[in-house]
C-alpha positions as a Markdown table, in Angstrom:
| # | Residue | x | y | z |
|---|---|---|---|---|
| 1 | Ser | 173.0 | -8.0 | 33.0 |
| 2 | Ile | 173.1 | -9.1 | 29.2 |
| 3 | Met | 172.0 | -5.8 | 27.5 |
| 4 | Trp | 175.4 | -4.8 | 28.9 |
| 5 | Ser | 177.5 | -6.7 | 27.9 |
| 6 | Leu | 175.6 | -6.2 | 24.1 |
| 7 | Arg | 174.0 | -2.7 | 23.7 |
| 8 | His | 177.0 | -1.6 | 21.1 |
| 9 | Arg | 174.4 | -4.2 | 19.1 |
| 10 | Leu | 170.9 | -3.4 | 20.1 |
| 11 | Cys | 168.8 | -1.3 | 19.0 |
| 12 | Gly | 165.9 | -2.5 | 21.9 |
| 13 | Val | 165.2 | -5.0 | 24.1 |
| 14 | Met | 162.0 | -6.7 | 25.8 |
| 15 | Val | 162.0 | -7.7 | 29.5 |
| 16 | Val | 158.8 | -9.4 | 30.7 |
| 17 | Asn | 158.4 | -10.2 | 34.9 |
| 18 | Ala | 162.7 | -10.0 | 35.9 |
| 19 | Cys | 161.9 | -11.0 | 39.5 |
| 20 | Gly | 164.5 | -9.9 | 42.7 |
| 21 | Phe | 166.3 | -6.7 | 42.0 |
| 22 | Phe | 166.6 | -5.3 | 44.7 |
| 23 | Ser | 166.5 | -1.8 | 46.2 |
| 24 | Asp | 169.7 | -1.0 | 48.3 |
| 25 | Glu | 167.0 | -0.5 | 51.0 |
| 26 | Tyr | 165.7 | -3.6 | 50.8 |
| 27 | Leu | 168.3 | -5.8 | 50.7 |
| 28 | Gly | 169.3 | -4.2 | 54.6 |
| 29 | Ser | 165.3 | -5.0 | 55.6 |
| 30 | Ala | 164.2 | -7.5 | 58.2 |
| 31 | Ala | 161.8 | -8.4 | 55.9 |
| 32 | His | 164.6 | -9.2 | 52.6 |
| 33 | Gln | 166.2 | -11.6 | 55.6 |
| 34 | Lys | 162.8 | -13.2 | 55.7 |
| 35 | Leu | 162.8 | -14.3 | 51.8 |
| 36 | Thr | 166.0 | -15.1 | 52.2 |
| 37 | Asp | 165.6 | -17.7 | 55.0 |
| 38 | Val | 162.2 | -18.7 | 52.8 |
| 39 | Phe | 163.9 | -19.0 | 49.9 |
| 40 | His | 167.0 | -21.2 | 50.9 |
| 41 | Glu | 164.6 | -23.6 | 52.8 |
| 42 | Arg | 162.6 | -23.6 | 50.3 |
| 43 | Ala | 166.0 | -25.0 | 48.3 |
| 44 | Ser | 166.9 | -27.3 | 50.8 |
| 45 | Arg | 163.7 | -28.6 | 52.2 |
| 46 | Arg | 161.1 | -28.7 | 50.0 |
| 47 | Trp | 162.9 | -28.4 | 46.7 |
| 48 | Gly | 166.3 | -30.2 | 48.0 |
| 49 | Ala | 165.6 | -33.3 | 50.3 |
| 50 | Asp | 162.1 | -33.3 | 50.7 |
| 51 | Arg | 161.0 | -33.1 | 47.8 |
| 52 | Asp | 157.0 | -32.2 | 48.5 |
| 53 | Val | 155.0 | -32.2 | 45.0 |
| 54 | Glu | 151.0 | -31.5 | 46.7 |
| 55 | Thr | 153.1 | -28.5 | 48.7 |
| 56 | Ile | 155.6 | -27.1 | 45.5 |
| 57 | Gly | 152.0 | -27.3 | 43.9 |
| 58 | Asp | 150.4 | -24.9 | 46.4 |
| 59 | Thr | 153.1 | -21.8 | 46.0 |
| 60 | Ile | 154.0 | -22.4 | 42.7 |
| 61 | Phe | 150.0 | -21.9 | 42.0 |
| 62 | Ser | 149.3 | -18.8 | 44.5 |
| 63 | Phe | 152.0 | -17.2 | 43.0 |
| 64 | Ser | 152.3 | -17.3 | 39.9 |
| 65 | Val | 149.0 | -18.1 | 38.3 |
| 66 | Ala | 145.4 | -16.3 | 37.5 |
| 67 | Gly | 142.4 | -17.8 | 36.6 |
| 68 | Thr | 139.2 | -19.7 | 37.5 |
| 69 | Pro | 139.0 | -21.6 | 39.3 |
| 70 | Glu | 139.1 | -24.8 | 37.1 |
| 71 | Phe | 142.0 | -23.5 | 33.9 |
| 72 | Leu | 144.2 | -24.0 | 37.6 |
| 73 | Ala | 142.9 | -27.4 | 38.5 |
| 74 | Glu | 143.5 | -28.8 | 34.5 |
| 75 | Leu | 146.6 | -26.4 | 34.8 |
| 76 | Arg | 148.0 | -27.9 | 38.1 |
| 77 | Ala | 147.2 | -31.6 | 36.9 |
| 78 | Glu | 149.5 | -30.0 | 33.9 |
| 79 | Trp | 151.6 | -29.7 | 35.9 |
| 80 | Ser | 151.9 | -32.6 | 37.7 |
| 81 | Asp | 152.3 | -34.8 | 35.4 |
| 82 | Ala | 155.6 | -32.2 | 33.9 |
| 83 | Val | 156.9 | -32.9 | 37.0 |
| 84 | Ala | 156.8 | -36.4 | 37.2 |
| 85 | Ala | 157.8 | -36.8 | 33.9 |
| 86 | Asn | 161.3 | -34.1 | 34.0 |
| 87 | Asn | 160.9 | -34.7 | 37.6 |
| 88 | Glu | 165.4 | -34.7 | 38.5 |
| 89 | Glu | 165.0 | -31.5 | 35.7 |
| 90 | Phe | 162.6 | -29.2 | 38.0 |
| 91 | Trp | 164.1 | -29.9 | 41.4 |
| 92 | Lys | 167.4 | -29.1 | 40.6 |
| 93 | Phe | 166.1 | -26.4 | 38.8 |
| 94 | Ser | 164.0 | -25.1 | 41.7 |
| 95 | Ser | 166.5 | -26.4 | 44.5 |
| 96 | Ala | 168.7 | -23.6 | 41.9 |
| 97 | His | 166.1 | -20.4 | 41.7 |
| 98 | Cys | 165.3 | -20.1 | 44.9 |
| 99 | Gln | 168.9 | -20.1 | 46.0 |
| 100 | Trp | 169.6 | -17.2 | 43.6 |
| 101 | Leu | 166.5 | -15.3 | 43.4 |
| 102 | Pro | 167.2 | -13.1 | 47.0 |
| 103 | Thr | 170.3 | -11.9 | 46.3 |
| 104 | Glu | 171.7 | -12.9 | 42.6 |
| 105 | Arg | 170.1 | -10.1 | 40.4 |
| 106 | Thr | 170.6 | -7.7 | 42.6 |
| 107 | Glu | 174.6 | -8.2 | 42.5 |
| 108 | Ala | 174.5 | -8.7 | 38.8 |
| 109 | Phe | 172.9 | -5.2 | 38.5 |
| 110 | Thr | 174.8 | -3.3 | 41.4 |
| 111 | Gly | 177.3 | -0.3 | 40.2 |
| 112 | Arg | 175.8 | -0.6 | 36.6 |
| 113 | Ser | 175.6 | 2.7 | 34.4 |
| 114 | Ala | 172.3 | 4.5 | 33.0 |
| 115 | Leu | 171.8 | 2.7 | 29.4 |
| 116 | Glu | 170.0 | 4.4 | 27.5 |
| 117 | Leu | 168.6 | 1.8 | 25.2 |
| 118 | Glu | 165.2 | 1.8 | 23.3 |
| 119 | Ala | 162.8 | -0.8 | 25.5 |
| 120 | Thr | 159.7 | -2.4 | 26.6 |
| 121 | Leu | 159.5 | -3.8 | 30.9 |
| 122 | Ala | 156.8 | -5.3 | 30.7 |
| 123 | Cys | 154.9 | -6.8 | 34.3 |
| 124 | Ser | 152.2 | -8.0 | 35.8 |
| 125 | Thr | 150.1 | -6.0 | 37.4 |
| 126 | Leu | 148.7 | -9.1 | 40.5 |
| 127 | Gly | 152.6 | -10.8 | 40.7 |
| 128 | Pro | 154.0 | -10.3 | 44.1 |
| 129 | Thr | 154.2 | -6.0 | 45.0 |
| 130 | Val | 158.3 | -6.6 | 46.1 |
| 131 | Val | 159.7 | -9.1 | 44.0 |
| 132 | Met | 158.1 | -8.6 | 40.3 |
| 133 | Ser | 156.8 | -5.2 | 40.6 |
| 134 | Glu | 159.6 | -3.7 | 42.1 |
| 135 | Ser | 162.9 | -4.8 | 40.9 |
| 136 | Met | 160.9 | -3.4 | 37.2 |
| 137 | Leu | 160.7 | -0.9 | 39.0 |
| 138 | Asn | 164.5 | -1.1 | 39.7 |
| 139 | Leu | 165.0 | -2.1 | 35.9 |
| 140 | His | 163.2 | 0.5 | 34.6 |
| 141 | Arg | 165.5 | 3.2 | 37.0 |
| 142 | Leu | 168.7 | 1.7 | 34.5 |
| 143 | Leu | 167.3 | 1.5 | 31.0 |
| 144 | Leu | 166.5 | 5.7 | 30.8 |
| 145 | Lys | 164.5 | 5.1 | 27.1 |
| 146 | Ala | 162.5 | 2.5 | 28.4 |
| 147 | His | 158.2 | 2.2 | 28.0 |
| 148 | Phe | 156.7 | 0.6 | 31.6 |
| 149 | Ala | 153.4 | -1.6 | 30.5 |
| 150 | His | 151.6 | -4.0 | 32.3 |
| 151 | Ile | 150.2 | -7.5 | 31.4 |
| 152 | His | 146.4 | -7.2 | 32.8 |
| 153 | Gly | 145.5 | -10.0 | 35.3 |
| 154 | Ser | 148.0 | -11.7 | 34.8 |
| 155 | Lys | 150.5 | -13.0 | 38.0 |
| 156 | Ala | 154.3 | -14.1 | 37.1 |
| 157 | Trp | 153.0 | -17.1 | 33.8 |
| 158 | Trp | 151.3 | -14.3 | 32.0 |
| 159 | Glu | 152.3 | -17.1 | 29.3 |
| 160 | Ile | 150.1 | -19.3 | 30.0 |
| 161 | Glu | 147.1 | -17.4 | 32.0 |
| 162 | Asn | 145.6 | -16.0 | 29.7 |
| 163 | Pro | 147.7 | -16.4 | 26.0 |
| 164 | Glu | 145.2 | -14.0 | 24.3 |
| 165 | Leu | 145.2 | -11.6 | 25.5 |
| 166 | Val | 148.7 | -11.6 | 26.7 |
| 167 | Arg | 149.1 | -12.4 | 22.8 |
| 168 | Asn | 147.6 | -9.2 | 22.0 |
| 169 | Glu | 149.2 | -7.1 | 24.3 |
| 170 | Leu | 152.7 | -8.7 | 23.1 |
| 171 | Leu | 151.8 | -7.3 | 19.6 |
| 172 | Ala | 151.1 | -3.9 | 21.1 |
| 173 | Leu | 153.9 | -3.3 | 22.6 |
| 174 | Leu | 155.8 | -4.9 | 19.3 |
| 175 | Arg | 154.1 | -2.2 | 17.2 |
| 176 | Arg | 154.5 | 0.0 | 19.7 |
| 177 | Val | 158.3 | -0.1 | 18.9 |
| 178 | Lys | 158.0 | -0.2 | 14.9 |
| 179 | Leu | 155.8 | 2.9 | 15.0 |
| 180 | Lys | 159.0 | 4.5 | 17.7 |
| 181 | Glu | 161.4 | 2.3 | 14.6 |
| 182 | Thr | 159.8 | 4.0 | 11.7 |
| 183 | Ala | 159.5 | 7.8 | 12.7 |
| 184 | Val | 163.3 | 7.9 | 12.9 |
| 185 | Leu | 163.8 | 7.0 | 9.3 |
């Protein structure tokens, strides 16, 4: 929602994998209630009281990362070390994230008027459909001049799955903005 506050000062924006911006139809559905229940359970029990690193790792990696088994094993080991090193901050953030994901972003965008702002919306192709892909499409409806692009072969943590591929795709997106800017001048 910061885009609306800064819209008069921005010449363009790039949004990658925005999650949790749900349609009114989805918010009223049994599927959304189930999603909310699962995320709140994670916040209070798995990421709150229990702090079950193995189960949480399974959830995060199935949801967030694409790659070979070897790559996933190496990344999982790094992730486990990072969680151990910054234990309290990780648990607080993860619990808060699970609390706000089902409703907070949708509430932040509700009632916003469409913006005529140059934008690139980049969405992972293998990410969760409702939480990520549909959320990005909902955001696309509010950004009238937005270009929708896909980060191929990626789930949610696009920046660590294939940095070279992602770097090339992001550079191509930035070149597109630069070409548009040059054409306007």
